[in-house]
Short mmCIF file of C-alpha atoms and ligand atoms in Angstrom, two decimals:
data_model
loop_
_atom_site.label_atom_id
_atom_site.label_comp_id
_atom_site.label_asym_id
_atom_site.label_seq_id
_atom_site.Cartn_x
_atom_site.Cartn_y
_atom_site.Cartn_z
CA MET A 1365 11.42 -10.22 14.83
CA LYS A 1366 8.78 -12.91 14.40
CA ALA A 1367 5.99 -10.96 12.74
CA ASN A 1368 6.53 -11.30 9.02
CA SER A 1369 3.38 -13.26 8.22
CA PHE A 1370 -0.06 -11.84 7.50
CA GLY A 1371 -3.48 -13.35 6.81
CA ARG A 1372 -5.82 -16.01 8.20
CA ARG A 1373 -6.94 -18.60 5.62
CA LEU A 1374 -4.62 -17.12 2.97
CA THR A 1375 -1.24 -16.07 4.38
CA MET A 1376 1.87 -14.33 3.11
CA THR A 1377 5.24 -14.64 4.81
CA CYS A 1378 7.82 -12.12 3.64
CA ALA A 1379 11.62 -11.84 3.92
CA GLY A 1380 14.28 -9.57 2.46
CA GLU A 1381 16.19 -6.30 2.79
CA SER A 1382 16.52 -3.35 0.42
CA HIS A 1383 20.18 -3.98 -0.43
CA GLY A 1384 20.27 -7.71 0.23
CA HIS A 1385 20.24 -10.50 -2.35
CA SER A 1386 16.49 -10.67 -2.96
CA TYR A 1387 13.01 -10.58 -1.47
CA THR A 1388 11.02 -13.79 -0.90
CA VAL A 1389 7.32 -14.22 -0.20
CA ILE A 1390 5.60 -17.51 0.55
CA ILE A 1391 1.85 -17.54 0.03
CA ASP A 1392 0.12 -20.40 1.80
CA GLY A 1393 -3.53 -21.44 1.58
CA VAL A 1394 -3.71 -20.90 -2.19
CA PRO A 1395 -6.44 -23.09 -3.68
CA ALA A 1396 -5.25 -25.68 -6.19
CA LYS A 1397 -5.69 -25.41 -9.97
CA ILE A 1398 -5.28 -21.64 -10.31
CA PRO A 1399 -3.31 -20.85 -13.51
CA LEU A 1400 -0.10 -19.02 -12.52
CA LYS A 1401 2.95 -18.00 -14.55
CA THR A 1402 5.71 -15.41 -14.12
CA ALA A 1403 4.20 -13.09 -16.75
CA ASP A 1404 1.09 -12.72 -14.54
CA PHE A 1405 3.15 -10.56 -12.17
CA THR A 1406 4.57 -8.10 -14.72
CA ASP A 1407 1.83 -5.44 -14.73
CA SER A 1408 1.39 -5.26 -10.96
CA MET A 1409 5.14 -5.18 -10.30
CA GLN A 1410 5.61 -2.42 -12.88
CA ARG A 1411 2.83 -0.37 -11.32
CA ARG A 1412 4.65 -0.49 -7.96
CA ALA A 1413 8.17 -0.03 -9.35
CA PRO A 1414 10.12 3.18 -8.82
CA GLY A 1415 11.59 5.31 -11.60
CA GLN A 1416 8.36 5.84 -13.54
CA SER A 1417 8.29 9.66 -13.52
CA ASP A 1418 9.88 12.83 -12.10
CA PHE A 1419 7.66 12.36 -9.10
CA THR A 1420 9.29 9.16 -7.84
CA THR A 1421 12.78 7.94 -6.97
CA SER A 1422 14.96 7.08 -9.96
CA ARG A 1423 16.02 3.67 -8.57
CA LYS A 1424 15.38 1.24 -11.43
CA GLU A 1425 14.35 -2.33 -10.64
CA THR A 1426 12.95 -4.84 -13.13
CA ASP A 1427 11.23 -6.69 -10.28
CA GLU A 1428 10.86 -9.91 -12.22
CA VAL A 1429 9.11 -12.53 -10.12
CA GLN A 1430 10.47 -16.06 -10.04
CA ILE A 1431 8.06 -18.82 -8.99
CA THR A 1432 10.10 -21.41 -7.09
CA SER A 1433 7.38 -23.69 -5.69
CA GLY A 1434 3.69 -24.49 -5.56
CA VAL A 1435 3.03 -24.55 -9.31
CA PHE A 1436 3.07 -27.61 -11.58
CA GLU A 1437 2.26 -27.56 -15.30
CA GLY A 1438 1.12 -23.94 -15.00
CA LEU A 1439 -1.40 -24.56 -12.19
CA THR A 1440 -1.14 -24.08 -8.43
CA THR A 1441 -1.03 -27.40 -6.58
CA GLY A 1442 -2.41 -26.28 -3.20
CA ALA A 1443 1.15 -26.28 -1.80
CA PRO A 1444 2.78 -23.01 -0.62
CA VAL A 1445 3.69 -20.74 -3.54
CA CYS A 1446 7.15 -19.25 -3.13
CA LEU A 1447 8.04 -16.11 -5.09
CA VAL A 1448 11.51 -14.53 -5.33
CA ILE A 1449 12.28 -10.98 -6.49
CA ALA A 1450 15.96 -10.06 -6.97
CA ASN A 1451 17.51 -6.72 -5.95
CA LYS A 1452 19.54 -5.38 -8.87
CA ASP A 1453 19.90 -1.60 -8.72
CA GLN A 1454 21.27 -1.15 -5.20
CA ARG A 1455 23.76 1.66 -4.69
CA SER A 1456 24.94 0.83 -1.21
CA GLN A 1457 27.72 3.47 -1.36
CA ASP A 1458 24.96 6.15 -1.17
CA TYR A 1459 24.28 4.89 2.34
CA LYS A 1460 27.89 4.60 3.67
CA ASN A 1461 27.66 7.98 5.39
CA LEU A 1462 24.41 6.89 7.06
CA LYS A 1463 26.04 4.00 8.93
CA GLU A 1464 26.98 6.21 11.84
CA ILE A 1465 23.90 8.45 11.99
CA TYR A 1466 20.18 8.01 12.53
CA ARG A 1467 18.11 9.62 9.77
CA PRO A 1468 15.21 11.64 11.23
CA GLY A 1469 11.83 10.04 10.54
CA HIS A 1470 13.27 6.66 9.52
CA GLY A 1471 13.55 3.35 11.37
CA ASP A 1472 17.34 3.70 11.94
CA TYR A 1473 17.25 4.79 15.59
CA VAL A 1474 14.58 2.35 16.81
CA TYR A 1475 16.06 -0.61 14.88
CA GLN A 1476 19.52 0.07 16.33
CA GLN A 1477 18.20 0.45 19.88
CA LYS A 1478 15.96 -2.61 19.62
CA TYR A 1479 18.30 -5.06 17.85
CA GLN A 1480 21.75 -3.53 18.50
CA HIS A 1481 22.68 -4.61 14.94
CA ARG A 1482 21.10 -3.41 11.71
CA ASP A 1483 21.53 -3.44 7.96
CA TYR A 1484 21.79 0.32 7.40
CA ARG A 1485 21.92 0.05 3.59
CA GLY A 1486 18.75 1.62 2.20
CA GLY A 1487 16.97 1.09 5.52
CA GLY A 1488 17.47 -2.70 5.43
CA ARG A 1489 14.33 -4.46 6.60
CA SER A 1490 12.54 -1.16 7.28
CA SER A 1491 12.82 -0.14 3.62
CA ALA A 1492 9.55 0.21 1.72
CA ARG A 1493 11.06 -2.05 -0.93
CA GLU A 1494 9.53 -4.87 1.14
CA THR A 1495 6.23 -3.91 -0.51
CA VAL A 1496 7.34 -5.92 -3.60
CA CYS A 1497 6.33 -9.00 -1.58
CA ARG A 1498 2.88 -7.63 -0.81
CA VAL A 1499 2.22 -6.67 -4.43
CA ALA A 1500 3.41 -10.06 -5.71
CA ALA A 1501 1.22 -11.88 -3.15
CA ALA A 1502 -1.77 -9.81 -4.21
CA VAL A 1503 -1.48 -11.07 -7.79
CA ILE A 1504 -2.58 -14.44 -6.40
CA ALA A 1505 -5.29 -12.70 -4.36
CA GLN A 1506 -6.56 -11.07 -7.57
CA LYS A 1507 -6.86 -14.51 -9.15
CA ILE A 1508 -8.94 -15.73 -6.21
CA LEU A 1509 -11.12 -12.61 -6.46
CA GLN A 1510 -11.78 -13.37 -10.13
CA LYS A 1511 -14.36 -15.85 -8.81
CA THR A 1512 -16.23 -12.80 -7.46
CA LYS A 1513 -17.05 -9.43 -9.01
CA ILE A 1514 -14.93 -7.56 -6.44
CA GLU A 1515 -12.86 -4.76 -7.98
CA VAL A 1516 -10.44 -2.62 -6.00
CA ILE A 1517 -9.12 0.78 -7.10
CA ALA A 1518 -6.76 3.18 -5.30
CA PHE A 1519 -5.81 6.72 -6.25
CA THR A 1520 -4.46 10.03 -4.99
CA GLN A 1521 -7.20 12.00 -3.23
CA GLN A 1522 -5.05 14.80 -1.81
CA ILE A 1523 -1.48 16.09 -1.99
CA GLY A 1524 -0.53 18.85 0.43
CA PRO A 1525 -3.44 21.33 0.37
CA TYR A 1526 -4.80 20.18 -3.03
CA GLN A 1527 -7.82 17.83 -2.97
CA SER A 1528 -9.54 15.94 -5.76
CA GLN A 1529 -13.01 17.35 -6.35
CA LEU A 1530 -14.41 14.19 -7.99
CA SER A 1531 -17.77 13.15 -6.56
CA TYR A 1532 -18.36 9.75 -4.92
CA GLN A 1533 -20.39 8.68 -7.97
CA GLU A 1534 -17.59 9.73 -10.35
CA LYS A 1535 -15.07 7.80 -8.29
CA LEU A 1536 -17.20 4.66 -8.41
CA CYS A 1537 -16.84 4.69 -12.21
CA LEU A 1538 -13.01 4.97 -12.16
CA LYS A 1539 -10.85 2.23 -13.63
CA THR A 1540 -7.22 1.48 -12.81
CA LYS A 1541 -6.14 2.25 -16.41
CA GLN A 1542 -7.58 5.75 -16.08
CA ILE A 1543 -5.87 6.30 -12.72
CA ASP A 1544 -2.52 5.18 -14.16
CA GLN A 1545 -2.76 7.74 -16.96
CA SER A 1546 -1.88 10.34 -14.34
CA ALA A 1547 1.81 10.37 -13.32
CA ILE A 1548 0.72 11.06 -9.74
CA ARG A 1549 -2.30 8.71 -9.91
CA CYS A 1550 -4.79 11.55 -9.45
CA PRO A 1551 -7.69 11.04 -11.88
CA ASP A 1552 -9.04 14.60 -11.34
CA ASN A 1553 -7.56 16.65 -14.24
CA GLN A 1554 -8.64 19.90 -12.58
CA VAL A 1555 -6.25 19.61 -9.63
CA GLU A 1556 -3.64 17.21 -11.01
CA LYS A 1557 -1.44 20.01 -12.38
CA LEU A 1558 -1.61 21.95 -9.09
CA MET A 1559 -0.53 18.82 -7.23
CA GLN A 1560 2.33 18.17 -9.66
CA ASP A 1561 3.58 21.77 -9.38
CA TYR A 1562 3.43 21.49 -5.60
CA ILE A 1563 5.57 18.32 -5.60
CA LYS A 1564 8.06 19.87 -8.04
CA GLU A 1565 8.30 23.03 -5.94
CA LEU A 1566 9.02 21.09 -2.75
CA LYS A 1567 11.46 18.76 -4.55
CA ALA A 1568 13.37 21.82 -5.86
CA GLN A 1569 13.56 23.09 -2.28
CA GLY A 1570 14.95 19.69 -1.16
CA ASP A 1571 11.72 19.01 0.74
CA SER A 1572 8.83 16.50 0.49
CA CYS A 1573 5.04 16.37 0.93
CA GLY A 1574 2.27 14.04 2.08
CA GLY A 1575 -1.36 13.43 1.18
CA ILE A 1576 -4.33 11.09 1.16
CA CYS A 1577 -4.67 7.84 -0.79
CA GLN A 1578 -8.26 6.73 -1.29
CA ILE A 1579 -9.24 3.10 -1.88
CA ILE A 1580 -12.60 1.90 -3.12
CA ALA A 1581 -13.62 -1.76 -3.32
CA LYS A 1582 -16.66 -2.31 -5.51
CA ASN A 1583 -19.07 -5.28 -5.60
CA VAL A 1584 -17.97 -6.55 -2.19
CA PRO A 1585 -20.67 -9.04 -1.16
CA LEU A 1586 -22.50 -8.62 2.14
CA GLY A 1587 -21.07 -10.75 4.96
CA LEU A 1588 -17.26 -10.53 4.79
CA GLY A 1589 -15.70 -10.00 8.23
CA GLU A 1590 -15.68 -12.30 11.27
CA PRO A 1591 -16.79 -10.86 14.63
CA ILE A 1592 -15.22 -9.91 16.82
CA PHE A 1593 -11.42 -9.89 16.31
CA ALA A 1594 -11.42 -10.54 12.57
CA LYS A 1595 -13.82 -7.79 11.64
CA LEU A 1596 -13.19 -6.63 8.12
CA LYS A 1597 -12.33 -3.15 9.38
CA SER A 1598 -9.79 -4.59 11.84
CA ASP A 1599 -8.05 -6.75 9.23
CA LEU A 1600 -8.05 -3.96 6.64
CA SER A 1601 -6.62 -1.57 9.22
CA ALA A 1602 -3.88 -4.02 10.21
CA ALA A 1603 -3.02 -4.59 6.53
CA LEU A 1604 -2.92 -0.92 5.61
CA MET A 1605 -1.42 0.47 8.82
CA SER A 1606 1.48 -1.96 8.39
CA LEU A 1607 2.49 -0.07 5.24
CA PRO A 1608 5.48 2.23 5.63
CA ALA A 1609 4.55 5.93 5.88
CA VAL A 1610 0.84 5.35 6.57
CA MET A 1611 -0.09 7.48 9.57
CA GLY A 1612 -3.85 7.02 9.68
CA ILE A 1613 -6.84 5.18 8.25
CA SER A 1614 -10.49 6.07 8.11
CA PHE A 1615 -13.61 4.45 6.67
CA GLY A 1616 -16.42 6.37 4.96
CA LYS A 1617 -16.86 9.79 6.54
CA GLY A 1618 -14.07 8.90 8.97
CA PHE A 1619 -13.18 11.58 11.49
CA ASP A 1620 -15.95 13.86 10.15
CA CYS A 1621 -18.34 11.65 12.16
CA VAL A 1622 -17.15 13.52 15.23
CA THR A 1623 -19.11 16.65 14.35
CA MET A 1624 -22.07 14.93 12.68
CA LYS A 1625 -25.34 14.15 14.44
CA GLY A 1626 -26.78 10.64 14.48
CA SER A 1627 -29.60 11.86 12.26
CA GLU A 1628 -27.00 12.98 9.70
CA PHE A 1629 -24.57 10.08 10.02
CA ASN A 1630 -26.88 7.04 9.97
CA ASP A 1631 -27.01 5.27 6.61
CA GLN A 1632 -30.79 5.03 6.27
CA GLN A 1633 -32.25 2.11 4.35
CA VAL A 1634 -35.22 1.90 2.00
CA ILE A 1635 -36.70 -0.69 -0.33
CA ILE A 1636 -36.57 0.31 -3.99
CA ASP A 1637 -37.92 -2.16 -6.58
CA ASP A 1638 -37.91 -4.94 -3.94
CA GLN A 1639 -34.19 -4.29 -3.32
CA VAL A 1640 -32.62 -3.08 -0.08
CA SER A 1641 -30.92 0.26 -0.68
CA PHE A 1642 -28.86 2.61 1.46
CA LEU A 1643 -29.44 6.36 1.13
CA THR A 1644 -25.80 7.15 2.02
CA ASN A 1645 -22.50 5.33 2.60
CA HIS A 1646 -21.11 7.20 5.61
CA HIS A 1647 -19.89 3.95 7.21
CA GLY A 1648 -17.73 3.18 4.17
CA GLY A 1649 -19.34 -0.16 3.29
CA LEU A 1650 -19.07 -1.78 6.73
CA MET A 1651 -21.40 -2.20 9.65
CA ALA A 1652 -20.33 -3.94 12.86
CA GLY A 1653 -17.15 -4.81 10.97
CA ILE A 1654 -19.09 -6.82 8.36
CA SER A 1655 -19.35 -5.75 4.73
CA SER A 1656 -22.80 -4.30 4.04
CA GLY A 1657 -22.92 -4.80 0.29
CA GLN A 1658 -22.05 -1.12 -0.27
CA PRO A 1659 -18.63 -0.17 -1.74
CA LEU A 1660 -15.78 -0.08 0.77
CA LEU A 1661 -14.42 3.46 1.06
CA ILE A 1662 -11.08 3.89 2.80
CA ASN A 1663 -8.78 6.90 3.24
CA LEU A 1664 -5.11 6.64 4.20
CA ALA A 1665 -3.10 9.56 5.58
CA VAL A 1666 0.40 9.28 4.08
CA LYS A 1667 3.28 11.23 5.58
CA PRO A 1668 5.84 13.30 3.64
CA PRO A 1669 8.86 11.03 2.99
CA SER A 1670 11.57 11.54 5.58
CA SER A 1671 14.59 11.53 3.23
CA ILE A 1672 14.99 15.18 2.35
CA ALA A 1673 17.97 17.15 1.07
CA LEU A 1674 17.47 19.99 3.56
CA GLU A 1675 19.71 20.27 6.62
CA GLN A 1676 18.25 18.59 9.70
CA LYS A 1677 19.48 17.81 13.19
CA ALA A 1678 20.18 14.15 13.90
CA ILE A 1679 22.14 12.12 16.42
CA ASN A 1680 25.02 9.78 15.64
CA LEU A 1681 26.10 6.45 17.10
CA SER A 1682 28.35 8.25 19.61
CA GLY A 1683 25.37 10.16 20.96
CA LYS A 1684 26.36 13.54 19.46
CA THR A 1685 24.11 15.91 17.50
CA GLU A 1686 25.06 16.39 13.85
CA ILE A 1687 23.63 18.20 10.84
CA ILE A 1688 22.50 15.78 8.15
CA LYS A 1689 21.50 16.26 4.49
CA ILE A 1690 20.17 13.10 2.87
CA GLU A 1691 21.63 12.18 -0.49
CA GLY A 1692 20.62 9.30 -2.77
CA ARG A 1693 17.47 8.59 -4.75
CA HIS A 1694 14.21 9.22 -2.91
CA ASP A 1695 10.51 9.82 -3.53
CA PRO A 1696 9.58 13.50 -2.98
CA CYS A 1697 5.96 12.40 -2.44
CA LEU A 1698 4.72 8.86 -1.81
CA LEU A 1699 1.22 9.27 -3.18
CA PRO A 1700 2.03 8.20 -6.77
CA ARG A 1701 3.60 4.99 -5.46
CA ILE A 1702 1.45 3.98 -2.53
CA ALA A 1703 -1.81 3.49 -4.48
CA PRO A 1704 -0.84 0.13 -6.09
CA VAL A 1705 0.55 -1.13 -2.78
CA ALA A 1706 -2.56 -0.13 -0.80
CA GLN A 1707 -4.76 -1.69 -3.48
CA SER A 1708 -2.77 -4.92 -3.16
CA MET A 1709 -3.23 -5.10 0.60
CA VAL A 1710 -7.00 -4.60 0.29
CA GLU A 1711 -7.17 -7.28 -2.40
CA PHE A 1712 -5.24 -9.68 -0.16
CA VAL A 1713 -7.56 -9.10 2.82
CA LEU A 1714 -10.67 -9.48 0.67
CA ALA A 1715 -9.37 -12.71 -0.90
CA ASP A 1716 -8.53 -14.01 2.58
CA HIS A 1717 -12.02 -13.20 3.89
CA TYR A 1718 -13.66 -14.56 0.76
CA LEU A 1719 -11.88 -17.91 1.31
CA LEU A 1720 -12.87 -17.85 5.00
CA ARG A 1721 -16.52 -17.63 3.88
CA SER A 1722 -16.20 -20.18 1.10
CA PRO A 1723 -15.54 -23.70 2.40
CA GLY A 1724 -14.79 -26.26 -0.26
CA PHE A 1725 -11.55 -24.83 -1.60
CA ASN A 1726 -8.70 -27.29 -1.38
C1 FMN B 1055 6.21 2.70 -1.93
C2 FMN B 1055 6.93 3.48 -0.86
C3 FMN B 1055 8.11 4.15 -1.20
C4 FMN B 1055 8.82 4.88 -0.23
N1 FMN B 1055 9.94 5.60 -0.59
C5 FMN B 1055 10.54 6.40 0.32
C6 FMN B 1055 11.65 7.23 -0.06
O1 FMN B 1055 12.08 7.26 -1.21
N2 FMN B 1055 12.19 8.03 0.91
C7 FMN B 1055 11.74 8.04 2.20
O2 FMN B 1055 12.24 8.78 3.02
N3 FMN B 1055 10.70 7.25 2.59
C8 FMN B 1055 10.09 6.45 1.68
N4 FMN B 1055 9.03 5.66 2.08
C9 FMN B 1055 8.60 5.69 3.49
C10 FMN B 1055 9.57 4.96 4.42
O3 FMN B 1055 9.79 3.64 4.01
C11 FMN B 1055 9.01 4.99 5.85
O4 FMN B 1055 8.67 6.29 6.19
C12 FMN B 1055 10.05 4.47 6.84
O5 FMN B 1055 10.28 3.10 6.61
C13 FMN B 1055 9.60 4.64 8.30
O6 FMN B 1055 8.38 4.02 8.54
P1 FMN B 1055 7.08 4.83 9.06
O7 FMN B 1055 6.97 6.04 8.15
O8 FMN B 1055 5.94 3.88 8.85
O9 FMN B 1055 7.31 5.23 10.46
C14 FMN B 1055 8.32 4.92 1.11
C15 FMN B 1055 7.13 4.25 1.43
C16 FMN B 1055 6.42 3.54 0.47
C17 FMN B 1055 5.16 2.83 0.84
#
């Protein structure tokens, strides 16, 4: 399992299991002299943490980040920064009955077949709790991006059949604070209640639901992305598709391009007041895999969480079919929780590409 590092100039290497001692992430390639202290992580870690509302799992974790290397007298030294996040609120007994059975839709079956030995508690390495590492690493990415005007936001665009009706222009004005005022991170007040009722209804039935998380990166300068195998769209896709429960990614108009004509899809350009302008942003801020200077617009399809209380058929370690009902604390819908994690991954990729384009950092 040698694939726990991500990035090019700026890398993160992650380790840890859901019910193990702790998670560790080593961020290498961090420029020297960036101010960094444990309190810098608090807001981001709290935004990712479970137990914030009725719409997420009630597991409570403080997710305090310990800095164990790479910082001296409050400043990064250019050496690898190592961060440790302890696991505190495990309830491994909830998972005892899952030792002998493969939960449908989880990694249990493939992990067991591939490695012949697995930590079944809370999904072990396959647990989405690993995203603490990504969010912690992105706090450093945010500090690198402070040298630019890049700003990344992520929010709930759709849950089940209910879609946000905010226009592209309205979305461009959104701020993270505003998004976080909604318990499900949907900044459209008109549909928020419908989405909440839908989640509650499915939760009451012991079921779960999926949706779309939208990410917008504003003020991305033209020129990020390295042809041909480090295109910005390839690295963003790798970063975001590696997130648990993400089933698809699209940029700009995405799959709608299939039914559009070239004359409709092309982002035409004009000069207004001596400035190059695009009439549309159907490509989602990228052309030939290079940022165009327009906002990046990304959609993620997020599946309904697999852990549901309804009866389902599953197979056990002895190869027999059983009926399973999943107990424990689980998210009935992942949309409220995935936005901060997706935002973090985009920030990390943009910081990485920014450093690739900016020689002179030590
Ligand atoms: C932040 C976050 C929280 C999650 N919480 C749960 C959960 O409570 N219950 C669940 O069944 N899946 C949850 N998932 C999804 C599973 O981790 C994921 O479906 C599983 O590891 C299998 O991976 P795959 O969906 O990518 O195939 C969560 C995902 C994320 C990103």
